[in-house]
JSON list of C-alpha atoms in Angstrom, two decimals:
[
{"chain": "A", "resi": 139, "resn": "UNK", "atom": "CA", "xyz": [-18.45, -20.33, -11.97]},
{"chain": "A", "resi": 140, "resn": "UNK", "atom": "CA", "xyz": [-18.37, -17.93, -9.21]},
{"chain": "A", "resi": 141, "resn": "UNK", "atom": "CA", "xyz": [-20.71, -14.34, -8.79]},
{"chain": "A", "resi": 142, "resn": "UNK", "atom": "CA", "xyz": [-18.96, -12.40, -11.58]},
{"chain": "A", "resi": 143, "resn": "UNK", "atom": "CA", "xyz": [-18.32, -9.41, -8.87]},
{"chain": "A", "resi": 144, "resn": "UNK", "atom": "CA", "xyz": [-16.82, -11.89, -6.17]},
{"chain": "A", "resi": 145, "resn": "UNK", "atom": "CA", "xyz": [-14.27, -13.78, -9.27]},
{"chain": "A", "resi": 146, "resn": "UNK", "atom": "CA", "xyz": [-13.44, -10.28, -10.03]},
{"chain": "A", "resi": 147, "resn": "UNK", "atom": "CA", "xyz": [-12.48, -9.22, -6.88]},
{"chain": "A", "resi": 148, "resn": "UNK", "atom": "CA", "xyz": [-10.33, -12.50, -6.22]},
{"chain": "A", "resi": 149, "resn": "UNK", "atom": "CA", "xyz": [-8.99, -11.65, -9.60]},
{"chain": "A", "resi": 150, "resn": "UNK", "atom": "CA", "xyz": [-7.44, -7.68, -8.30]},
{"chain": "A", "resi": 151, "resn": "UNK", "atom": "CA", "xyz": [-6.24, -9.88, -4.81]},
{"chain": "A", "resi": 152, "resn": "UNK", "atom": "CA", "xyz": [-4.45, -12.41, -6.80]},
{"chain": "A", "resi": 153, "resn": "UNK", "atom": "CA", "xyz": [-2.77, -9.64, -9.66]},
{"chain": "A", "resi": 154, "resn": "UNK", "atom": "CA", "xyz": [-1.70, -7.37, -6.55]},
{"chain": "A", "resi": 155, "resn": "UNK", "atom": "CA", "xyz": [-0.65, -9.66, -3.96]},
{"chain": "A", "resi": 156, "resn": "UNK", "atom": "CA", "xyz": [2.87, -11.01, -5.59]},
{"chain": "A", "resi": 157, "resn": "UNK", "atom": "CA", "xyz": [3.33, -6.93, -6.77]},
{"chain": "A", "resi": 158, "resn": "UNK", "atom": "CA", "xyz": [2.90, -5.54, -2.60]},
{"chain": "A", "resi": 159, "resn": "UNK", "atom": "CA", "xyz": [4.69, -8.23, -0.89]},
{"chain": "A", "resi": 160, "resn": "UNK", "atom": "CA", "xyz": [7.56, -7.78, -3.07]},
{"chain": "A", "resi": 161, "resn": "UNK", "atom": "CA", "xyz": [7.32, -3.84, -2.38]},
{"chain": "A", "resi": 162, "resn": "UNK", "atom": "CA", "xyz": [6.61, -4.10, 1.30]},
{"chain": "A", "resi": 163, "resn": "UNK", "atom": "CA", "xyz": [10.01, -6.32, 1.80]},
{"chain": "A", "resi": 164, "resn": "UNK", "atom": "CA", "xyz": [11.48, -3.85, -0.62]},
{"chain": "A", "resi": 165, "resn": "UNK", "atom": "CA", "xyz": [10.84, -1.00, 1.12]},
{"chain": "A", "resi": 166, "resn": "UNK", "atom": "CA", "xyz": [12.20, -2.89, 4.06]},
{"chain": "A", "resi": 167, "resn": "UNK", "atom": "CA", "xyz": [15.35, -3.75, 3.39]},
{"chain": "A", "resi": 168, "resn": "UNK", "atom": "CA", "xyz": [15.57, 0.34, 2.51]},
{"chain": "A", "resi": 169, "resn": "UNK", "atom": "CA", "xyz": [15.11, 0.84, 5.71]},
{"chain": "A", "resi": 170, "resn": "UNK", "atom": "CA", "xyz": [17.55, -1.28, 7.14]},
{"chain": "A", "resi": 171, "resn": "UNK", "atom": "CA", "xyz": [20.32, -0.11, 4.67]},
{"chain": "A", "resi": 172, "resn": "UNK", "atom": "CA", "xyz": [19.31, 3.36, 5.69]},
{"chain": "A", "resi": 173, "resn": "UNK", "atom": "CA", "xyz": [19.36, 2.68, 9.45]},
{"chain": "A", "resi": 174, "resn": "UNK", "atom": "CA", "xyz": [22.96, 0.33, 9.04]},
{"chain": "A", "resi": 175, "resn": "UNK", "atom": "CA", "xyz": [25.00, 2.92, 6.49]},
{"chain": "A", "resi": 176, "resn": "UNK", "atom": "CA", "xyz": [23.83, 6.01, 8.96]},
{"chain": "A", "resi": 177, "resn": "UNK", "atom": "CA", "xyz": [25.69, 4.24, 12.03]},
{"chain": "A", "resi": 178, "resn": "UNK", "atom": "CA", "xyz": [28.50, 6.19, 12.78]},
{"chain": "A", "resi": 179, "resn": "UNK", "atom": "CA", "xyz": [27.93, 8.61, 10.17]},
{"chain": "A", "resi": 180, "resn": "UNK", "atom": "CA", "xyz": [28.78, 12.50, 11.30]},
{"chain": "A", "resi": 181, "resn": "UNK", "atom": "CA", "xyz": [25.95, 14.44, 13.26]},
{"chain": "A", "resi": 182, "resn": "UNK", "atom": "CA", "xyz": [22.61, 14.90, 10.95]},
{"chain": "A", "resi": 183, "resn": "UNK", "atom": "CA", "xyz": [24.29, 12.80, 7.69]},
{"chain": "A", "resi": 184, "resn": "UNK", "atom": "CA", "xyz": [21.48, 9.73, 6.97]},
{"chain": "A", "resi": 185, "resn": "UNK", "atom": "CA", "xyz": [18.87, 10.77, 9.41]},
{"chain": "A", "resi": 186, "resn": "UNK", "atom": "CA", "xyz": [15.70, 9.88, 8.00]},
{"chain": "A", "resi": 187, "resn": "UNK", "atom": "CA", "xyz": [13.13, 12.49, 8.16]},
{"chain": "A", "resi": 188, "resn": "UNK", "atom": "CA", "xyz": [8.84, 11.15, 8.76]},
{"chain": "A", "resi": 189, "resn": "UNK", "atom": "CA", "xyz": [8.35, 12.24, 4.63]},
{"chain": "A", "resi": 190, "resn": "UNK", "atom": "CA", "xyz": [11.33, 9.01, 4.06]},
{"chain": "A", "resi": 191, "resn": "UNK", "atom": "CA", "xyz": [9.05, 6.93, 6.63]},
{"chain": "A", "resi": 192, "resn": "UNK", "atom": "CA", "xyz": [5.85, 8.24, 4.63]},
{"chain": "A", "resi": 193, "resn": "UNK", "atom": "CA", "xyz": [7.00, 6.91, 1.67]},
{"chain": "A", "resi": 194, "resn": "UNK", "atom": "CA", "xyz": [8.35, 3.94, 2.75]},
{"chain": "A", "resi": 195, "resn": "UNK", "atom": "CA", "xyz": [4.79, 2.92, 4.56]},
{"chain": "A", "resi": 196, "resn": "UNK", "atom": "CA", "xyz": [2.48, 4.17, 1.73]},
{"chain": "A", "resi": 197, "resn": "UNK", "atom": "CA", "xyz": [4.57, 2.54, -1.08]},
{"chain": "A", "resi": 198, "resn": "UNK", "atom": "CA", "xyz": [3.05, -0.68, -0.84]},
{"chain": "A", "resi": 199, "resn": "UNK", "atom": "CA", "xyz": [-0.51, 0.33, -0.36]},
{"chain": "A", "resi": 200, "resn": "UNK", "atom": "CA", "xyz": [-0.16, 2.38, -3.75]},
{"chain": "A", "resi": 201, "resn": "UNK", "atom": "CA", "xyz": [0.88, -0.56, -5.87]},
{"chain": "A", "resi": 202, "resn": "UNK", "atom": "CA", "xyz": [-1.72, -2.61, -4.27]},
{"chain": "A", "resi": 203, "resn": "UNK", "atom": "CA", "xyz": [-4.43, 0.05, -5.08]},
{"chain": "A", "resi": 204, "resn": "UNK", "atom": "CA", "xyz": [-3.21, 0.60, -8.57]},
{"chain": "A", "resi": 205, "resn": "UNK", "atom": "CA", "xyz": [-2.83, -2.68, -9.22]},
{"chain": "A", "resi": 206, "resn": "UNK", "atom": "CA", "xyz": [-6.27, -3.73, -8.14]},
{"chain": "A", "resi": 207, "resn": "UNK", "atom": "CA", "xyz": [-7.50, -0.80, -9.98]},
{"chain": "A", "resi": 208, "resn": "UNK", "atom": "CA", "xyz": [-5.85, -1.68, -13.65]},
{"chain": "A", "resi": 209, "resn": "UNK", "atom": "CA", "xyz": [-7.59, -5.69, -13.15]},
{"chain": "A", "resi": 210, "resn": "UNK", "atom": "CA", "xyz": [-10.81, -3.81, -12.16]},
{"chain": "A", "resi": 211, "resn": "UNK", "atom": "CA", "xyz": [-10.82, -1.33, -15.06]},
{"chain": "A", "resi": 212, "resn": "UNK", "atom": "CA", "xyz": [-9.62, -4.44, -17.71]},
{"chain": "A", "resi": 213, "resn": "UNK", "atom": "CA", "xyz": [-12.19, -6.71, -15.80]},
{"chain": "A", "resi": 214, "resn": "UNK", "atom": "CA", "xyz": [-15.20, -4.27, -16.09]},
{"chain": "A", "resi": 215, "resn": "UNK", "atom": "CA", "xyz": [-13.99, -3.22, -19.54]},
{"chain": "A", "resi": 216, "resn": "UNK", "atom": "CA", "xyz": [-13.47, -7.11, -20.82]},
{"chain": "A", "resi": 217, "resn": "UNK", "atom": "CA", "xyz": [-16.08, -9.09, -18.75]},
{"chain": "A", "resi": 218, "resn": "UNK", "atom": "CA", "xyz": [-15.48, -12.34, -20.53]},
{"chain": "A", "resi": 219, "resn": "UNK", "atom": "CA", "xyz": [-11.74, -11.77, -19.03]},
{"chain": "A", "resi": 220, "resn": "UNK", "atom": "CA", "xyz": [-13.11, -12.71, -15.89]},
{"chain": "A", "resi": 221, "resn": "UNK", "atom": "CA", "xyz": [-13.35, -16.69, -15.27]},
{"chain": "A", "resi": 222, "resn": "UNK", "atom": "CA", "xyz": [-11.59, -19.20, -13.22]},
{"chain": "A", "resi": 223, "resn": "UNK", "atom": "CA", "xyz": [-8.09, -20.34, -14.46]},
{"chain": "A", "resi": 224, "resn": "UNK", "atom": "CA", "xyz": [-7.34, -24.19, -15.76]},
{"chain": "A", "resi": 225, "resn": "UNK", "atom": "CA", "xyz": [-7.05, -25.58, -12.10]},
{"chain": "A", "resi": 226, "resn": "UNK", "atom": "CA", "xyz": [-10.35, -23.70, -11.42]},
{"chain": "A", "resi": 227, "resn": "UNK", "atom": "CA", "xyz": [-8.86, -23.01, -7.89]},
{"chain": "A", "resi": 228, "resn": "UNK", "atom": "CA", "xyz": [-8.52, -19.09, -8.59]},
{"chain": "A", "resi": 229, "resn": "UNK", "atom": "CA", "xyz": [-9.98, -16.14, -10.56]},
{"chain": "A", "resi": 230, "resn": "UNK", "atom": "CA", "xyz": [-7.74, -14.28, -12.94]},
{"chain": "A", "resi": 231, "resn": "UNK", "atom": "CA", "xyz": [-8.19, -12.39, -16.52]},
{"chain": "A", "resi": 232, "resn": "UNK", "atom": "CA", "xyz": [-8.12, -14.45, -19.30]},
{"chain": "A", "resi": 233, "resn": "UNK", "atom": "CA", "xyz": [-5.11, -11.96, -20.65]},
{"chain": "A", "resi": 234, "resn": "UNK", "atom": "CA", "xyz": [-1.32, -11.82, -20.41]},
{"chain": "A", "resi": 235, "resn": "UNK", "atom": "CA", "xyz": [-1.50, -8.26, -19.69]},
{"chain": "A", "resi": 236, "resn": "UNK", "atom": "CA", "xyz": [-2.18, -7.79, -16.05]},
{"chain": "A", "resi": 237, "resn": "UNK", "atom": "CA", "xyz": [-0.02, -10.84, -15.49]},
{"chain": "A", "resi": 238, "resn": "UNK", "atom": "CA", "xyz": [3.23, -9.19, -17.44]},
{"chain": "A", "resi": 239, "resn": "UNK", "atom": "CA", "xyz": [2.43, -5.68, -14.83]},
{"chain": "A", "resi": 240, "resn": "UNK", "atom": "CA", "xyz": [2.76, -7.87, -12.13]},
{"chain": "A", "resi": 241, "resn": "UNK", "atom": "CA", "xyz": [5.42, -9.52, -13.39]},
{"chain": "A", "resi": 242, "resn": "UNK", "atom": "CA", "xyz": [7.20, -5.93, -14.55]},
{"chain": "A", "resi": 243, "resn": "UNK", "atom": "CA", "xyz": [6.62, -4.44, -10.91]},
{"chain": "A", "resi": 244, "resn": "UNK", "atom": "CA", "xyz": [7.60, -7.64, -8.95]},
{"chain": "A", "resi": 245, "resn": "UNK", "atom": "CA", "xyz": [11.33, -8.01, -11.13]},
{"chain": "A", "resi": 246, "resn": "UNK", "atom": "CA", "xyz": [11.99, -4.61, -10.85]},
{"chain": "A", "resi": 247, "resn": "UNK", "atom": "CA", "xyz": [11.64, -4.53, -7.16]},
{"chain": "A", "resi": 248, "resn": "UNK", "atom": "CA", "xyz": [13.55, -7.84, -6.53]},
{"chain": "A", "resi": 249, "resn": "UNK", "atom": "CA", "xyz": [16.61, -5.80, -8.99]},
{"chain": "A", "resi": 250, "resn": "UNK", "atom": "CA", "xyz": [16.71, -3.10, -6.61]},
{"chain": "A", "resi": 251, "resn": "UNK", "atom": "CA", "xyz": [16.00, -4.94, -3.79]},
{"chain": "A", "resi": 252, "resn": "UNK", "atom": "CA", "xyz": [18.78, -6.92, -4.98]},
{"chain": "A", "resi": 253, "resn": "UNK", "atom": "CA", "xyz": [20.74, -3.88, -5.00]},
{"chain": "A", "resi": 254, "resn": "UNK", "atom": "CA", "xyz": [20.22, -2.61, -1.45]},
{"chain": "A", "resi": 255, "resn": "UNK", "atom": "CA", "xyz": [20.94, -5.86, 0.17]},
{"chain": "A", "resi": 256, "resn": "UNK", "atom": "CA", "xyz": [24.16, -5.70, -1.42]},
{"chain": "A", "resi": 257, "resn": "UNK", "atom": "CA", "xyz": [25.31, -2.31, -0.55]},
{"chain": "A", "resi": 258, "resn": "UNK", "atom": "CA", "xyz": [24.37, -3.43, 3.04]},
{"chain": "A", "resi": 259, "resn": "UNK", "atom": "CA", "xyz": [25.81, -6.63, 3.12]},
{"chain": "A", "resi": 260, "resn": "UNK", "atom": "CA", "xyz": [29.06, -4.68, 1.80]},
{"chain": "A", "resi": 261, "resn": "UNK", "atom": "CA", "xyz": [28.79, -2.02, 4.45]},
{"chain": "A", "resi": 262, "resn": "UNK", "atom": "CA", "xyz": [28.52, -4.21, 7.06]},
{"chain": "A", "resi": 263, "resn": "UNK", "atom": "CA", "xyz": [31.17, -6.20, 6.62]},
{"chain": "A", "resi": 264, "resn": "UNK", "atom": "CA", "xyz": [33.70, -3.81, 5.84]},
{"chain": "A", "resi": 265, "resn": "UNK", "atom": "CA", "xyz": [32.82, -1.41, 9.25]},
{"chain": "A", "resi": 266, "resn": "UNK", "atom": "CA", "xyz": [31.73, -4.64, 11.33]},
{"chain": "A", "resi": 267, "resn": "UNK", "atom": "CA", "xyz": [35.51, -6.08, 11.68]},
{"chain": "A", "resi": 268, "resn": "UNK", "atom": "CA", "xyz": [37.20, -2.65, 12.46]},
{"chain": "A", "resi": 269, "resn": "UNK", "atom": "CA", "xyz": [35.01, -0.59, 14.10]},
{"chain": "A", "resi": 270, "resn": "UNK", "atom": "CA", "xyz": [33.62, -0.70, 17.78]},
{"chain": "A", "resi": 271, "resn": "UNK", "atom": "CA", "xyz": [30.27, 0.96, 16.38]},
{"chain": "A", "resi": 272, "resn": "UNK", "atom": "CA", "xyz": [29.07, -3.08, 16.39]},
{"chain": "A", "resi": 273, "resn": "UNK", "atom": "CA", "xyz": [29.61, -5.06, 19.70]},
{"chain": "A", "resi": 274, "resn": "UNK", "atom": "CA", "xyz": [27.58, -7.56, 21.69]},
{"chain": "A", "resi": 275, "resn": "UNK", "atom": "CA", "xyz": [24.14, -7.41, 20.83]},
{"chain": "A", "resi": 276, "resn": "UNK", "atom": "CA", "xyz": [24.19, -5.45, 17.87]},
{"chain": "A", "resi": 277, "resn": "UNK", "atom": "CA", "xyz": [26.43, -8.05, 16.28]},
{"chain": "A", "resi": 278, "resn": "UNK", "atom": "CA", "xyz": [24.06, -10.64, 17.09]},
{"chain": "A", "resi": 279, "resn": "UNK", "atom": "CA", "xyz": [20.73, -8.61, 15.52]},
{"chain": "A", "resi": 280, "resn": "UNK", "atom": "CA", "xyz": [22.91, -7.54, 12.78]},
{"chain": "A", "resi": 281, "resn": "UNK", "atom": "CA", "xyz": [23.71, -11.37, 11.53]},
{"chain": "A", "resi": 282, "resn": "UNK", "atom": "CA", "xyz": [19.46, -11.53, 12.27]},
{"chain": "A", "resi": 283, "resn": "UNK", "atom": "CA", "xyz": [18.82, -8.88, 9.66]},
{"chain": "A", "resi": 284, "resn": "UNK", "atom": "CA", "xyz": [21.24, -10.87, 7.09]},
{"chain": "A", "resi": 285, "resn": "UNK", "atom": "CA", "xyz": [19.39, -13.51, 7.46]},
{"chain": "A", "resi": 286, "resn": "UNK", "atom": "CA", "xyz": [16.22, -12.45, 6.77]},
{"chain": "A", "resi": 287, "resn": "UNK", "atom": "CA", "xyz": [17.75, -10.87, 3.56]},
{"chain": "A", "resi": 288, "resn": "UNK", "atom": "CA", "xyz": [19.25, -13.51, 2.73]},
{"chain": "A", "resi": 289, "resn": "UNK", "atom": "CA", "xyz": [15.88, -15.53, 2.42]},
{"chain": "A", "resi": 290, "resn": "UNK", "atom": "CA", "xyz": [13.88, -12.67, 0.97]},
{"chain": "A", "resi": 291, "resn": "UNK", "atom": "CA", "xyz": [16.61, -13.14, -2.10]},
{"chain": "A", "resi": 292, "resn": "UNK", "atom": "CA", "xyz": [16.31, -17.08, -2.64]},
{"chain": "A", "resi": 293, "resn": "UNK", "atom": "CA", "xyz": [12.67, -16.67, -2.56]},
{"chain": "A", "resi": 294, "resn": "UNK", "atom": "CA", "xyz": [12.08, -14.87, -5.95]},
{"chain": "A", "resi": 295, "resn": "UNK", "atom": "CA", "xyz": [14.80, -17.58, -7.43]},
{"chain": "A", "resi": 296, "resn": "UNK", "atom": "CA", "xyz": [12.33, -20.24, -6.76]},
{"chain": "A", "resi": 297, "resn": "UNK", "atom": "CA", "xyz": [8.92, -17.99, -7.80]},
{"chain": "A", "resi": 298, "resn": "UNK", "atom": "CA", "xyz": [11.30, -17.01, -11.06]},
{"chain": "A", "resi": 299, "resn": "UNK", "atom": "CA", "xyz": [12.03, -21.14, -11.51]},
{"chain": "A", "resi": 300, "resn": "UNK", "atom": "CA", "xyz": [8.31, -22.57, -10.95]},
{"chain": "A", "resi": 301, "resn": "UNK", "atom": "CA", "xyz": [6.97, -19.29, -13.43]},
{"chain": "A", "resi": 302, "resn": "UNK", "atom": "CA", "xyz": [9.21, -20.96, -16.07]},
{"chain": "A", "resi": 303, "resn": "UNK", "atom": "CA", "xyz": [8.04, -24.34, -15.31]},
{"chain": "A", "resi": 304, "resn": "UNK", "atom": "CA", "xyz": [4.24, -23.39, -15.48]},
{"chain": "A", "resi": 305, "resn": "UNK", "atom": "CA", "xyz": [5.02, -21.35, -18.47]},
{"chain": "A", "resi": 306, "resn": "UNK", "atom": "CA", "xyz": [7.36, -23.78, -20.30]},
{"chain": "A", "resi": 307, "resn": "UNK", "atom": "CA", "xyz": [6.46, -27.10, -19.35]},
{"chain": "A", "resi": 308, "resn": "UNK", "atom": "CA", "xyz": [2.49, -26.64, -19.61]},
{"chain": "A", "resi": 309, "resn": "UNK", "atom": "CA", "xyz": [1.77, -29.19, -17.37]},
{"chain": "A", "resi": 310, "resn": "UNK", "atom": "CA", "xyz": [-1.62, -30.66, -16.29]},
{"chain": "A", "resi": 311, "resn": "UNK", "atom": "CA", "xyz": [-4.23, -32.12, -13.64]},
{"chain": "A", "resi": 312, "resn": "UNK", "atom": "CA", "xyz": [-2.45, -32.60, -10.23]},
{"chain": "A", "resi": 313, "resn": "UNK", "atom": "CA", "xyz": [0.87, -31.31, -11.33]},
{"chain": "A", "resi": 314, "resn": "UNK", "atom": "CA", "xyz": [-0.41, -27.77, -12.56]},
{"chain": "A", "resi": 315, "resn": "UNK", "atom": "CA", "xyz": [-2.42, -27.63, -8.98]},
{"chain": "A", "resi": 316, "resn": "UNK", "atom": "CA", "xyz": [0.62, -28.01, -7.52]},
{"chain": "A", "resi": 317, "resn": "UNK", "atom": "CA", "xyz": [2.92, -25.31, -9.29]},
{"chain": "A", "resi": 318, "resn": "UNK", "atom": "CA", "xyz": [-0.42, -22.96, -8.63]},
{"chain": "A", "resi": 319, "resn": "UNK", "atom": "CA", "xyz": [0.00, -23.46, -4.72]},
{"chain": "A", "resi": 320, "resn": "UNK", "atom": "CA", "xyz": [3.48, -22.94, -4.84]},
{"chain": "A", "resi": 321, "resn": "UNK", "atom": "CA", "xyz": [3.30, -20.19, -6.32]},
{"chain": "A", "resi": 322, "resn": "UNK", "atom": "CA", "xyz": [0.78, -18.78, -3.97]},
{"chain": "A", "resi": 323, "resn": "UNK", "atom": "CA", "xyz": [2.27, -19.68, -0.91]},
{"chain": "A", "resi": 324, "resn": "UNK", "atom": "CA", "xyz": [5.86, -17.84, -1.86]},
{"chain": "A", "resi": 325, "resn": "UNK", "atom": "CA", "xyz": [4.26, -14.15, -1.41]},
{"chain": "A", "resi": 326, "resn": "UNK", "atom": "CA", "xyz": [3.11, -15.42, 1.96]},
{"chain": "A", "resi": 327, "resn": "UNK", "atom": "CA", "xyz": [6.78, -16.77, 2.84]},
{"chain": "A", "resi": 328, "resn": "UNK", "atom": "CA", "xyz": [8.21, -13.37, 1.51]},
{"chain": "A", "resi": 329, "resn": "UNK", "atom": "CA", "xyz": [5.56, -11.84, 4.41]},
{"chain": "A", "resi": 330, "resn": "UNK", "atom": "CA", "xyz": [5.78, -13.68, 7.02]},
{"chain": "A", "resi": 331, "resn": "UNK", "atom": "CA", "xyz": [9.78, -13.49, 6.89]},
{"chain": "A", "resi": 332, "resn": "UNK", "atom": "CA", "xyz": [9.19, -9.47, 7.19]},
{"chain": "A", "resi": 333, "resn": "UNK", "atom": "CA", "xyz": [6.31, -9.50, 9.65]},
{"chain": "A", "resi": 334, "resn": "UNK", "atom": "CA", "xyz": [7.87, -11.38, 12.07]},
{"chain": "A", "resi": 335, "resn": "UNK", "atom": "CA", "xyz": [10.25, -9.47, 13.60]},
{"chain": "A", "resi": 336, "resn": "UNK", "atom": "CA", "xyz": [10.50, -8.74, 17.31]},
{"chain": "A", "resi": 337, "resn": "UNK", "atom": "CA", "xyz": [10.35, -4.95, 17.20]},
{"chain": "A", "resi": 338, "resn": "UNK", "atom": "CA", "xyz": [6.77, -5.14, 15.10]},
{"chain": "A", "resi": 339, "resn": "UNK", "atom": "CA", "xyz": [5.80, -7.68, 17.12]},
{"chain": "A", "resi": 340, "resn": "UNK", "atom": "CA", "xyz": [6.03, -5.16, 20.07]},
{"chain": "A", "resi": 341, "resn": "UNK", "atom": "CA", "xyz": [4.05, -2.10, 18.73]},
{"chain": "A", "resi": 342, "resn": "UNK", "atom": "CA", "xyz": [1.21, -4.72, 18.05]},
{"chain": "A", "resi": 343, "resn": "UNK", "atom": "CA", "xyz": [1.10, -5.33, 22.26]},
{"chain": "A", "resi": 344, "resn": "UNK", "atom": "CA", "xyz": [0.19, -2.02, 22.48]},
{"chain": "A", "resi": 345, "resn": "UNK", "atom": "CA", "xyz": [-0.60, -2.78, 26.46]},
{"chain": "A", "resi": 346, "resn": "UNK", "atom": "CA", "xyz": [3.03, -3.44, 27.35]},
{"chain": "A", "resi": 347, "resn": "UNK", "atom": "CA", "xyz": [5.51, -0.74, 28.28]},
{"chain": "A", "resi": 348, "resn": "UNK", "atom": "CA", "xyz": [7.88, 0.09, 25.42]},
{"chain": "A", "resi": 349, "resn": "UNK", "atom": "CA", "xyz": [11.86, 0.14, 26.13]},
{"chain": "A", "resi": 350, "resn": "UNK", "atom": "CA", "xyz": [13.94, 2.90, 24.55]},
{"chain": "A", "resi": 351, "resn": "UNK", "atom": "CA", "xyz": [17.06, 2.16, 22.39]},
{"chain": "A", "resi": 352, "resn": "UNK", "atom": "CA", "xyz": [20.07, 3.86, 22.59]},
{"chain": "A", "resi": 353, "resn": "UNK", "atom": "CA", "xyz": [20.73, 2.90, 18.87]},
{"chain": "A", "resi": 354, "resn": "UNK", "atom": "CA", "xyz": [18.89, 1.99, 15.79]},
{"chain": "A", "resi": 355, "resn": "UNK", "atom": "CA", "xyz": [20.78, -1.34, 15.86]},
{"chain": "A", "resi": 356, "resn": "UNK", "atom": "CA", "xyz": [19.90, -2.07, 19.53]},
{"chain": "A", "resi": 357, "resn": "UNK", "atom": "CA", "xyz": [16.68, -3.59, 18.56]},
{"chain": "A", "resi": 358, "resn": "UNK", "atom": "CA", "xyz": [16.50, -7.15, 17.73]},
{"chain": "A", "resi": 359, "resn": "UNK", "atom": "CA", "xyz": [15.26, -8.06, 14.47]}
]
C-alpha cells in the first residue's frame, strides 16, 4: 500500500481526469460551432468577445480543481476511503460517490457536446452546398474538423459500453486489468484527438513566424 498522501493524490488525478478531458473537448467543439455558424453571418452577429474565450479556457481547469478538491475533502474526511482498487494498479475511494460526480459531469458534457456537434454538422451541410462562403481549402479543413467530432462522439460509446461491462459483468484477474486500462487510455484518446491539431501545434513553436488568416476557417485543423 502506497504513502497515504501519494494514493490520495493519484486518487483526485484519476476522479478528475475522465471529468476535464470530456470538458476540454467540450468546450472545443463550442468553439468550432461558434467560429462555423458566425461565417457569413452580418457584420458584429457571432463575434466572440476574450470573456467567451475566458470561459472557454478556464472551464476545464475549474472542474479539474473542484473535482480534485471534493476526492481531497472525502479522502481527508474518510481516510480508510483511500486504498488501491481490486487490480491494485490505481488509487481511488472506496465509495460510489466521487465515482457517480464524475460520472454526472462526464454524461452531461458528452449530451451537450452531443448537441453542438449536431447543430454544426447541420449548419454545415446545409450552407456548404449553396454557398461560396466554403471553397478550396476551407472545404478540406472543414471535413478535418468533422472528423475529429466524429471520433470525440464514438469514444464515450465505448467508455459508456466497458463501464457497463466492469459494472455488470464483475469480472476478475487479467480480464478486470484489462477493462481498467481501457478505460484509462480513452480520456487520453479523447486528448490527443483535440491536442493535435495544426493550429495548436503552431503557437507551441513559439520561434517560428506566425501567418495571418483571412478567415476563421482558413486554418487547418
Amino acid at each position: 500500500m502506497p504513502h497515504f498522501s501519494i494514493c490520495l493524490l493519484q486518487a483526485m488525478l484519476v476522479y478528475a481526469a475522465p471529468a476535464v478531458t470530456v470538458t476540454a473537448g467540450l468546450c472545443f467543439i463550442i468553439e468550432m460551432w461558434r467560429i462555423v455558424s458566425r461565417v457569413g453571418a452580418s457584420s458584429g452577429r457571432g463575434t466572440v468577445s476574450f470573456r467567451d474565450y475566458g470561459i472557454l479556457i478556464a472551464a476545464p481547469y475549474v472542474v479539474h480543481l473542484t473535482i480534485c478538491i471534493e476526492v481531497l475533502v472525502l479522502g481527508l474526511k474518510h481516510p480508510k476511503w483511500v486504498t488501491r482498487d481490486k487490480t491494485y494498479m490505481f488509487c481511488h475511494l472506496d465509495s460510489a460517490l466521487p465515482a457517480y460526480i464524475t460520472g454526472t459531469v462526464v454524461i452531461c458534457a458528452i449530451v451537450i457536446a452531443m448537441v453542438f456537434v449536431a447543430s454544426t454538422a447541420i449548419h454545415i451541410r446545409k450552407h456548404m452546398a449553396a454557398s461560396r462562403l466554403f471553397q478550396g481549402q476551407q472545404v478540406a479543413n472543414i471535413q478535418k474538423m468533422v472528423v475529429r467530432f466524429g471520433i470525440f462522439t464514438i469514444l464515450p460509446v465505448f467508455g459508456l459500453a466497458l463501464s457497463v461491462a466492469q459494472v455488470s459483468a464483475r469480472p476478475r484477474g487479467v480480464a478486470d486489468g484489462i477493462l481498467t486500462i481501457a478505460i484509462g487510455t480513452l480520456p487520453a484518446g479523447a486528448a490527443l484527438i483535440f491536442g493535435t491539431q495544426s493550429d495548436i501545434m503552431r503557437v507551441w513553436r513559439f520561434w517560428r513566424k506566425r501567418t495571418t488568416s483571412k478567415s476563421p476557417l482558413d486554418t487547418p485543423k
